[in-house]
XYZ file of C-alpha atoms in Angstrom:
669
model
C 22.616 -28.843 -28.976
C 25.366 -26.428 -30.635
C 28.617 -25.923 -28.369
C 29.337 -22.652 -27.132
C 31.808 -20.475 -28.968
C 32.264 -17.882 -26.940
C 35.689 -17.954 -25.643
C 36.469 -18.380 -21.799
C 35.997 -15.106 -19.838
C 34.341 -13.414 -21.736
C 31.085 -13.813 -21.925
C 29.519 -10.867 -20.266
C 30.539 -9.621 -23.739
C 29.033 -11.224 -25.518
C 25.299 -10.491 -23.709
C 23.098 -7.468 -25.726
C 23.632 -4.231 -24.004
C 20.123 -4.079 -24.145
C 19.546 -6.587 -21.664
C 22.416 -5.672 -19.503
C 20.837 -1.290 -19.441
C 17.451 -3.230 -18.709
C 18.800 -4.770 -15.497
C 21.488 -1.682 -14.365
C 18.742 0.791 -14.757
C 16.534 -1.394 -11.442
C 19.663 -0.372 -9.249
C 20.128 2.976 -7.043
C 23.514 4.856 -8.081
C 25.310 3.214 -5.199
C 24.477 0.037 -6.986
C 25.603 1.037 -10.026
C 28.848 1.829 -9.131
C 29.510 -0.908 -7.463
C 28.908 -3.138 -10.595
C 30.971 -0.479 -12.512
C 33.957 -1.543 -10.767
C 33.890 -5.314 -11.678
C 34.458 -5.106 -15.641
C 34.699 -3.305 -18.436
C 31.532 -4.421 -20.210
C 30.111 -3.204 -16.720
C 31.619 0.274 -16.732
C 30.939 0.607 -19.984
C 27.412 -0.278 -19.464
C 26.738 2.202 -16.150
C 28.605 4.929 -18.765
C 25.649 4.795 -20.987
C 22.585 4.358 -18.513
C 24.066 7.886 -16.632
C 22.905 9.531 -19.794
C 18.925 8.368 -19.603
C 18.367 7.461 -15.675
C 15.578 8.825 -14.661
C 16.876 9.160 -10.738
C 19.959 10.121 -9.371
C 20.375 9.233 -5.851
C 23.477 9.132 -3.448
C 23.039 9.397 0.045
C 24.924 6.777 1.429
C 28.595 8.100 1.095
C 29.316 12.439 0.650
C 30.715 12.589 -3.290
C 33.523 15.627 -3.532
C 33.418 17.653 -6.763
C 35.695 15.677 -8.750
C 33.719 12.163 -8.533
C 30.753 13.642 -8.949
C 30.853 15.608 -12.157
C 31.765 12.109 -14.052
C 28.404 10.545 -12.773
C 26.349 13.677 -13.722
C 26.550 14.037 -17.798
C 23.766 15.823 -19.753
C 20.372 13.729 -18.955
C 17.890 15.144 -20.845
C 15.567 12.653 -18.739
C 16.586 13.607 -15.210
C 14.019 13.586 -13.072
C 15.045 13.480 -9.238
C 18.435 14.269 -7.321
C 19.229 13.346 -3.611
C 22.850 14.087 -3.052
C 24.650 14.142 0.406
C 26.342 17.858 0.051
C 28.950 17.649 2.853
C 31.821 17.857 0.405
C 30.510 20.248 -2.024
C 30.580 24.415 -1.912
C 29.006 26.653 -4.493
C 31.098 25.074 -7.130
C 28.950 22.725 -7.300
C 25.683 24.076 -8.255
C 25.901 24.383 -12.085
C 27.028 20.524 -11.848
C 23.416 19.081 -9.739
C 20.808 21.857 -11.113
C 19.382 20.359 -14.331
C 16.474 22.048 -16.468
C 14.765 18.765 -16.368
C 14.585 18.165 -12.527
C 11.059 17.892 -11.242
C 12.770 17.062 -7.654
C 15.593 18.083 -6.074
C 16.805 16.879 -2.254
C 19.963 17.896 -1.322
C 21.260 16.837 2.547
C 24.225 18.392 4.627
C 24.572 22.250 2.379
C 26.516 23.962 5.048
C 29.149 24.922 2.574
C 26.859 26.176 0.412
C 25.811 30.147 0.021
C 22.223 31.786 -0.658
C 23.529 31.018 -4.180
C 22.262 27.627 -4.223
C 18.664 28.730 -3.596
C 18.995 31.432 -6.136
C 20.461 29.314 -9.179
C 17.451 26.706 -8.408
C 14.781 29.614 -9.054
C 16.513 30.123 -12.520
C 17.567 26.924 -13.075
C 14.909 24.364 -12.324
C 11.560 26.070 -13.089
C 10.166 22.494 -13.319
C 10.659 21.532 -9.902
C 8.050 19.981 -7.720
C 9.450 18.512 -4.427
C 12.639 20.746 -3.274
C 14.623 19.925 0.017
C 17.725 21.580 1.536
C 19.352 21.353 4.355
C 21.974 23.789 6.560
C 22.729 25.800 4.143
C 24.998 28.036 4.892
C 25.564 26.908 8.542
C 29.771 27.316 7.502
C 30.561 30.501 9.109
C 31.183 33.378 6.241
C 27.771 32.134 4.543
C 24.946 33.743 4.199
C 21.524 34.056 2.591
C 19.544 36.644 1.690
C 15.975 37.333 1.312
C 16.651 38.168 -2.868
C 17.505 34.558 -2.549
C 14.311 33.295 -1.148
C 12.194 35.615 -3.602
C 13.988 34.170 -6.691
C 13.649 30.532 -5.080
C 10.154 31.031 -4.929
C 9.427 33.186 -8.069
C 11.293 30.609 -10.359
C 9.953 27.529 -8.970
C 6.242 28.106 -9.757
C 4.891 25.075 -9.853
C 6.462 23.393 -6.495
C 4.265 20.629 -4.507
C 6.594 20.534 -1.430
C 9.441 22.122 -0.262
C 11.935 22.059 2.902
C 13.772 24.361 4.008
C 15.975 22.320 6.906
C 17.977 25.139 8.474
C 17.478 28.512 10.371
C 15.437 31.075 8.663
C 15.362 33.628 11.501
C 18.896 33.669 11.585
C 19.839 34.586 7.741
C 16.848 36.850 6.983
C 15.351 39.480 8.220
C 11.600 39.668 9.199
C 10.421 41.568 5.968
C 10.895 38.306 4.795
C 7.482 37.360 5.292
C 6.199 39.091 1.787
C 8.598 37.049 -0.117
C 6.248 34.604 0.297
C 3.487 35.775 -1.493
C 5.325 34.724 -4.357
C 5.418 31.254 -3.207
C 3.498 28.492 -5.877
C -0.153 28.111 -5.457
C 0.674 24.312 -5.756
C 2.311 24.784 -2.778
C 0.813 21.629 -0.361
C 3.701 20.795 1.817
C 6.307 23.153 3.883
C 8.899 22.479 6.194
C 11.219 24.712 7.551
C 13.582 24.044 9.923
C 13.855 26.848 12.442
C 12.161 30.135 12.448
C 10.652 32.667 14.998
C 6.459 31.962 15.684
C 5.897 35.672 15.161
C 7.708 35.755 11.671
C 5.632 32.769 10.511
C 2.649 34.566 12.107
C 3.630 37.095 10.147
C 3.762 34.663 6.728
C 0.501 33.218 7.285
C -1.628 36.829 7.987
C 0.784 39.752 7.127
C -0.483 43.164 8.451
C -2.639 45.144 6.551
C 0.258 47.947 6.785
C 2.525 45.387 5.244
C 0.521 44.397 2.552
C -0.671 47.788 1.736
C 3.364 49.120 1.264
C 4.285 45.991 -1.152
C 1.452 44.465 -3.022
C -1.965 45.590 -4.613
C -4.763 45.670 -3.216
C -6.234 42.773 -5.331
C -3.096 40.301 -4.605
C -4.082 40.707 -0.829
C -5.104 36.944 -0.893
C -5.007 34.445 2.230
C -1.005 33.294 2.252
C -0.454 29.972 0.989
C -4.080 28.956 0.736
C -3.182 25.315 -0.056
C -0.837 23.910 2.440
C -1.850 20.476 3.644
C 0.902 19.804 6.067
C 3.421 22.229 7.644
C 6.159 21.244 9.869
C 8.143 23.729 11.767
C 10.262 24.664 14.849
C 9.893 27.914 16.029
C 11.341 29.060 18.853
C 8.127 29.270 21.177
C 4.848 27.907 20.779
C 2.150 29.825 20.900
C -1.877 30.910 21.316
C -1.323 33.211 18.425
C 0.506 31.000 16.223
C -1.747 27.990 16.525
C -4.727 30.456 16.432
C -2.953 31.600 12.873
C -2.593 28.373 11.770
C -5.415 27.116 12.176
C -7.766 30.136 11.001
C -5.429 30.821 7.940
C -4.691 27.097 6.897
C -7.868 25.896 5.472
C -6.906 23.016 3.746
C -4.550 21.595 6.898
C -4.384 17.826 7.532
C -0.881 17.128 8.937
C 0.728 19.649 11.290
C 3.647 19.401 13.114
C 4.928 22.433 15.398
C 7.826 21.723 18.178
C 10.177 24.252 19.603
C 12.978 24.654 21.349
C 12.674 27.596 23.804
C 15.950 29.454 25.093
C 14.006 31.460 28.177
C 11.316 30.019 30.480
C 8.285 31.835 28.315
C 6.271 34.004 29.580
C 2.460 33.997 30.063
C 1.555 36.042 26.981
C 4.221 34.265 24.880
C 3.328 30.224 25.658
C 0.242 27.578 24.472
C -2.012 27.613 27.049
C -5.758 26.084 26.821
C -6.551 28.399 24.827
C -5.142 27.713 21.663
C -5.700 24.285 22.340
C -9.337 25.381 21.565
C -8.668 26.631 18.282
C -6.971 23.735 16.577
C -8.467 21.862 13.948
C -11.346 24.713 13.193
C -12.219 23.240 9.980
C -12.058 19.812 11.100
C -9.781 18.210 8.072
C -6.702 17.684 10.846
C -5.777 14.240 10.381
C -1.979 13.835 12.329
C -0.753 16.694 15.279
C 2.761 17.369 16.850
C 2.718 19.189 20.017
C 6.348 18.526 21.351
C 8.332 21.126 23.348
C 12.235 20.381 23.427
C 14.669 20.474 26.181
C 17.433 20.665 23.663
C 18.266 24.295 25.578
C 16.242 24.517 28.687
C 14.089 22.172 30.796
C 10.906 23.359 30.441
C 6.947 21.978 29.803
C 3.940 23.221 28.422
C 2.983 24.694 31.801
C -0.311 26.584 30.876
C -2.109 23.407 29.728
C -3.437 21.015 31.756
C -6.568 17.913 31.574
C -8.891 21.012 30.259
C -7.099 22.317 26.767
C -6.883 18.515 26.123
C -10.384 18.013 26.063
C -11.210 20.783 24.408
C -8.793 19.423 21.794
C -9.871 15.846 21.442
C -13.912 17.043 21.240
C -12.663 18.331 17.767
C -10.084 16.006 16.495
C -12.405 13.091 16.825
C -10.605 12.099 13.245
C -6.934 12.104 13.770
C -5.125 9.075 13.281
C -1.693 10.207 14.387
C -0.837 11.814 17.530
C 2.195 13.170 19.417
C 1.948 15.252 22.632
C 5.910 15.842 24.635
C 6.065 17.933 27.094
C 2.230 18.400 28.944
C 3.324 18.196 32.659
C 0.146 18.943 33.644
C -1.972 16.755 31.492
C -2.980 14.067 33.785
C -4.721 10.387 33.203
C -7.682 12.351 32.455
C -6.913 14.454 29.425
C -4.715 11.584 27.879
C -8.214 8.649 28.114
C -10.562 12.112 26.237
C -7.542 11.268 23.345
C -8.018 7.493 23.368
C -11.888 7.532 24.155
C -12.522 10.429 21.406
C -10.057 9.616 18.297
C -11.940 6.061 17.246
C -9.860 6.246 14.340
C -5.807 6.633 16.201
C -3.267 4.337 14.412
C -0.001 6.195 16.245
C 0.219 7.722 19.588
C 3.150 9.283 20.625
C 3.609 10.972 24.297
C 7.134 12.115 25.701
C 7.878 13.352 29.301
C 4.533 12.905 30.344
C 5.049 13.231 33.693
C 1.800 12.274 34.944
C 0.709 9.628 32.583
C 0.144 6.460 34.480
C -1.202 2.864 33.833
C -4.751 3.885 34.488
C -4.567 5.452 30.920
C -4.489 1.900 29.360
C -6.088 0.038 31.818
C -9.674 -0.490 29.716
C -7.898 0.142 26.620
C -9.125 -3.182 25.272
C -13.090 -1.708 25.533
C -12.680 0.797 22.318
C -12.059 0.272 18.607
C -8.756 1.327 18.691
C -6.287 -0.335 16.530
C -3.001 1.351 17.250
C 0.145 0.215 14.957
C 2.552 2.868 16.393
C 3.059 3.899 20.092
C 5.664 5.890 21.827
C 6.067 6.486 25.636
C 9.634 7.877 26.129
C 10.261 9.417 29.595
C 7.058 8.351 31.024
C 8.420 7.207 34.443
C 5.090 6.499 36.180
C 4.539 3.346 33.875
C 4.571 -0.005 35.110
C 3.959 -3.401 33.536
C 0.657 -3.135 33.515
C 0.537 -0.207 31.252
C 2.015 -2.758 28.912
C 0.097 -6.014 29.536
C -3.353 -3.470 28.493
C -1.006 -1.929 25.555
C -0.304 -5.734 23.953
C -4.246 -6.286 23.327
C -3.543 -4.116 20.316
C -2.467 -7.218 18.035
C -1.423 -5.132 14.981
C 1.433 -3.197 17.153
C 4.775 -2.808 14.557
C 6.105 -0.131 16.373
C 6.700 0.318 20.795
C 9.025 2.614 22.465
C 9.192 2.718 25.895
C 12.526 4.631 25.886
C 13.410 5.599 29.516
C 10.189 4.183 31.002
C 12.588 3.093 33.892
C 10.076 0.815 36.160
C 9.482 -1.598 32.943
C 10.747 -5.077 33.868
C 10.539 -8.764 32.593
C 6.872 -8.812 32.657
C 6.049 -6.326 30.041
C 8.372 -8.814 28.045
C 6.160 -11.866 27.960
C 2.693 -9.420 27.390
C 5.323 -8.029 24.375
C 5.634 -11.485 23.227
C 2.244 -11.918 21.976
C 2.809 -8.932 19.215
C 3.436 -10.983 16.249
C 3.689 -8.023 13.719
C 6.422 -6.114 15.592
C 8.959 -4.731 14.028
C 10.766 -2.178 16.272
C 10.767 -2.507 19.863
C 12.669 0.351 21.661
C 13.648 -0.762 25.837
C 15.899 1.697 26.947
C 16.890 2.554 30.342
C 14.302 -0.441 31.653
C 14.708 -2.626 34.030
C 14.530 -5.689 31.896
C 17.174 -8.919 32.222
C 18.384 -11.868 30.177
C 15.682 -13.835 31.208
C 13.637 -11.384 30.052
C 14.365 -11.026 26.975
C 14.042 -14.921 26.579
C 9.935 -14.386 26.855
C 10.764 -12.669 23.591
C 10.342 -16.016 21.851
C 10.388 -17.065 18.485
C 7.353 -15.420 17.521
C 8.255 -11.234 17.954
C 11.997 -12.246 17.037
C 11.613 -13.654 13.847
C 9.554 -10.744 12.770
C 11.621 -7.547 14.608
C 14.292 -5.742 12.205
C 14.705 -3.079 15.374
C 16.033 -3.822 18.447
C 17.434 -1.205 21.208
C 18.102 -2.117 25.111
C 20.794 0.808 25.661
C 21.274 1.604 28.899
C 19.388 -1.655 30.331
C 21.766 -1.781 33.176
C 21.098 -5.264 35.005
C 22.004 -6.844 30.882
C 24.913 -9.149 30.785
C 26.833 -10.634 27.673
C 24.175 -13.483 28.043
C 21.494 -11.413 26.495
C 22.826 -12.478 23.120
C 21.979 -16.173 23.812
C 18.746 -15.090 24.924
C 17.765 -12.748 21.666
C 19.341 -15.309 19.445
C 19.518 -18.785 20.588
C 17.025 -20.971 19.831
C 14.862 -19.150 17.859
C 15.032 -18.098 13.855
C 16.445 -14.506 14.238
C 16.379 -13.468 10.027
C 15.160 -10.461 10.277
C 17.031 -8.590 13.050
C 19.085 -5.565 11.222
C 19.594 -2.816 13.822
C 21.203 -3.759 17.438
C 21.413 -0.885 20.386
C 23.547 -2.709 23.257
C 25.104 0.780 24.425
C 25.837 1.929 27.821
C 25.803 -1.799 29.010
C 28.142 -1.611 31.853
C 28.203 -5.537 32.801
C 28.373 -6.133 28.644
C 31.522 -7.827 27.427
C 33.353 -9.310 24.713
C 31.884 -12.753 25.483
C 28.717 -10.989 23.860
C 29.776 -10.237 21.083
C 31.737 -13.472 20.236
C 27.965 -14.925 21.060
C 26.616 -12.537 18.582
C 29.468 -13.850 16.006
C 29.033 -17.124 16.187
C 24.454 -16.742 15.229
C 25.594 -15.428 11.652
C 23.026 -12.878 11.783
C 22.671 -10.791 9.434
C 23.355 -7.174 11.297
C 23.127 -3.636 9.611
C 23.576 -1.806 12.581
C 25.629 -2.321 15.968
C 26.150 0.598 18.399
C 28.071 -0.874 21.742
C 29.099 2.668 22.966
C 29.694 3.300 26.532
C 30.626 -0.492 27.134
C 33.411 -0.450 29.091
C 34.300 -4.548 28.606
C 34.128 -4.160 25.081
C 37.469 -4.392 23.533
C 39.837 -5.579 20.622
C 38.315 -8.956 20.522
C 35.169 -7.382 20.084
C 36.336 -5.898 16.797
C 38.192 -9.078 15.491
C 35.254 -11.454 16.170
C 32.992 -9.204 13.535
C 35.453 -8.653 11.719
C 35.746 -12.323 11.199
C 32.178 -12.843 11.475
C 30.504 -14.761 8.669
C 26.473 -14.413 7.769
C 24.346 -17.088 6.909
C 25.004 -19.059 3.498
C 28.765 -18.160 3.416
C 29.099 -14.476 2.756
C 31.754 -12.567 3.473
C 33.621 -11.360 6.544
C 31.754 -8.494 8.783
C 30.149 -7.542 5.261
C 26.377 -6.956 6.617
C 27.885 -4.576 8.878
C 26.664 -0.623 7.739
C 27.014 1.606 10.872
C 28.945 0.641 14.173
C 29.092 2.564 17.311
C 32.475 1.730 19.466
C 32.080 5.916 21.402
C 33.948 5.261 24.522
C 34.375 1.464 24.796
C 37.786 1.546 27.100
C 39.384 -1.500 25.439
C 39.641 -0.579 21.798
C 43.226 -0.100 20.729
C 45.463 0.289 17.945
C 45.022 -3.386 17.429
C 41.160 -2.554 16.346
C 41.877 -0.781 13.622
C 43.965 -3.094 11.851
C 40.881 -4.831 10.943
C 39.950 -2.556 8.547
C 41.806 -3.134 6.208
C 40.664 -5.119 3.607
C 38.599 -7.784 3.258
C 37.091 -6.654 6.759
C 34.243 -4.281 6.489
C 33.457 -4.252 3.296
C 29.982 -2.101 3.433
C 31.150 -0.119 6.845
C 29.955 3.161 5.663
C 29.117 5.070 9.784
C 32.160 4.264 12.768
C 31.954 6.072 15.864
C 35.247 5.910 18.238
C 36.811 7.638 20.772
C 39.235 9.902 18.819
C 40.994 11.980 21.582
C 42.845 8.367 22.291
C 43.444 7.018 19.310
C 43.821 10.262 17.237
C 46.611 9.081 14.983
C 44.744 5.382 13.808
C 41.517 7.547 13.364
C 43.539 10.358 11.126
C 45.178 6.936 9.138
C 41.785 5.309 8.150
C 40.306 8.881 7.092
C 42.576 8.850 4.537
C 42.193 5.920 3.786
C 38.744 5.310 3.787
C 37.440 8.996 2.879
C 34.155 7.534 1.898
C 33.095 6.370 5.502
C 31.787 8.671 7.898
C 33.519 8.212 11.258
C 32.304 9.965 14.349
C 35.457 11.010 16.870
C 32.662 13.387 19.495
C 30.099 11.295 20.482
C 27.617 12.104 17.636
C 25.226 9.464 17.253
C 25.441 7.965 14.234
C 23.105 7.044 11.156
C 20.638 9.015 9.118
C 17.736 9.629 12.070
C 19.166 7.346 14.571
C 15.867 5.938 16.009
C 13.810 9.006 16.394
C 16.400 11.619 17.026
C 13.776 14.213 16.848
C 11.181 14.781 19.179
C 8.599 15.348 16.389
C 6.297 12.974 14.727
C 6.829 13.808 10.835
C 10.176 15.063 10.328
C 11.773 14.158 7.267
C 12.889 10.656 6.804
C 15.438 10.136 4.570
C 17.009 6.827 4.972
C 17.744 4.514 1.936
C 18.690 1.307 0.795
C 21.401 -0.074 -1.481
C 19.326 -2.162 -3.703
C 22.213 -4.219 -4.944
C 22.974 -4.763 -1.268
C 19.383 -5.618 -0.360
C 19.154 -8.379 -3.024
C 22.165 -9.890 -1.733
C 21.364 -9.945 1.967
C 17.607 -11.665 0.728
C 19.917 -14.396 -0.733
C 18.338 -13.855 -4.793
C 21.773 -14.530 -5.929
C 23.696 -17.373 -4.446
C 27.625 -16.033 -5.689
C 29.816 -14.522 -3.272
C 29.555 -10.811 -4.622
C 31.750 -9.812 -1.582
C 35.290 -10.254 -3.140
C 37.083 -7.230 -3.446
C 37.924 -7.192 -7.249
C 41.536 -6.784 -8.018
C 44.037 -6.729 -10.907
C 45.468 -9.307 -12.310
C 48.237 -8.949 -10.330
C 46.233 -9.726 -7.684
C 46.372 -6.270 -5.991
C 43.686 -3.982 -5.141
C 44.433 -1.033 -8.043
C 42.682 1.036 -10.673
C 40.060 -0.704 -13.441
C 40.831 0.017 -16.830
C 39.656 3.518 -18.182
C 37.012 3.162 -20.433
C 35.600 5.826 -22.518
C 31.948 4.473 -23.328
C 30.169 5.787 -25.923
C 27.481 8.328 -24.911
C 28.660 8.417 -21.050
C 31.334 9.746 -18.981
C 34.680 7.850 -18.894
C 34.491 6.279 -14.863
C 37.544 4.966 -13.706
C 37.174 3.084 -9.582
C 39.525 2.879 -7.458
C 39.597 0.209 -5.991
C 41.082 0.930 -1.972
C 44.227 -0.902 -0.514
C 42.422 -2.413 2.611
C 38.999 -1.238 1.505
C 35.982 -2.607 -0.304
C 34.501 1.203 -0.459
C 31.291 1.374 -2.309
C 33.264 3.533 -5.159
C 35.924 5.953 -5.438
C 35.187 7.581 -8.575
C 38.191 10.025 -10.402
């Protein structure tokens, strides 16, 4: 065999560029940028593929304009953009909007004005899916009806539209007629906040208003092809439900949530009569009706068992049902759902104040095969309900948060659910010993576990979860508000070498600097680098955290950390320094919940899920490559600095800064 003549250290330069490009196009943008920071060969390849990459998804960081621009060169093949716009404003519109786009998801657009909507309508006529979050929420920004009209008129082939901001705040009531311009192909509509009166007017304009602005031949049903409707209104009313049921003939998904600021009166509320109007055309598969207590402790007080019986009679083909705030519905109403809906797979009930174990007493006699059950704030439930639910062996999500009378016997019953992926037990009465009952069967499949506020737990619960079991899949662990959980628990966790991605410990008074040091020094399985797997860490109101902890966020520790919660008022100077040194790190100092949709922060069932996976990181964590990629890439002098600029033909010049003290995903200059 002929010896290779490739000079040592220059192997990559001799690989075919087509091969490198084929590999890199399989990665997401964050992973491409990470690879581009390693050498000039990869940098050149990244520059080229950005000119023909079909998807540009960058939502785990919020890049400023100067970093985003070189990543979005002229690209006639670009079909999809997803970007966190927290650090962008109207100046970025030309950079983001491309004529070839079919999908556009822009999150956190609070610094944009209504100009964003009108320009999308003008420049992106091929869009089929559009998501806009928090547009014009910053003071001084505004949206006009003309902006909405230009959006709806210009995007004539739109199939899915999500406007996740308060439409009623910016747009006057006559904006209802703007929706006559909406694409006839529109099948999915999601609105962040809108008044119920305006929504009813959109679906069924009054004859007077139609005659004023529309010729008689255009007086056709509004949004006739909508199949999925998700909206948050001021009040869910009988009129709104009736209008939706009557006008949307093809509706299969209905998600209605309200958040009243005052107690609704009888003429402006949901009653048994409204429930009787649901699913008039028999196509509904997914239903969510939730009254949030965001502003006021209130319920659907005018709905009782009779209304649920009416609804269940028409919803026999339902696959998922979510009900929140039905305080007068008893076991009879909830049992009617279980026994009428033979195809039911997902059941969610929140604030079911009269829901007891009897609902599930004979569930084994039904043909149900539930996969997702959430019974949040149902305080009359006991261990017996969980024992009965455990007959559904296909359960993969079980949410029992704030069911305060559940104890260790529940965990014994759960131990047979070998397909369980998510288990949420916040506020329950479980103990360290009880967690050990879960055994290797459940713990080997579990990816998310929350024991937040389970006050009987101590640091020994870590041993119960990890000791003697093959816990390989657990990624998200919430240990918040455990008064007896100390640094010893985190030391035990570090010894397990588990690949935890999200770790929440907020409100644990006994957690201090030792925990941070242990996590920073922690190596996961196969000799991976220090603290590398953690993407989220919440230490808010952990009283033992001092300035010493902040020193452990320097190189080479926590290279993948994206979300960090800490008490800012006590550590203001150190937080400011951390913000400067790690500009791409989301730091929450005021008690905000961290992450992209922590568990199910919305009480609704079908809110948009924007979480994505870093593909390069996923490959590495799955162990498909034995090389240690966790080391910070450095210049010849051994210090973190700037990778040499490379002007790749056919692509933009990319310079990647490796921050001193961090291995940020990238900082593109």
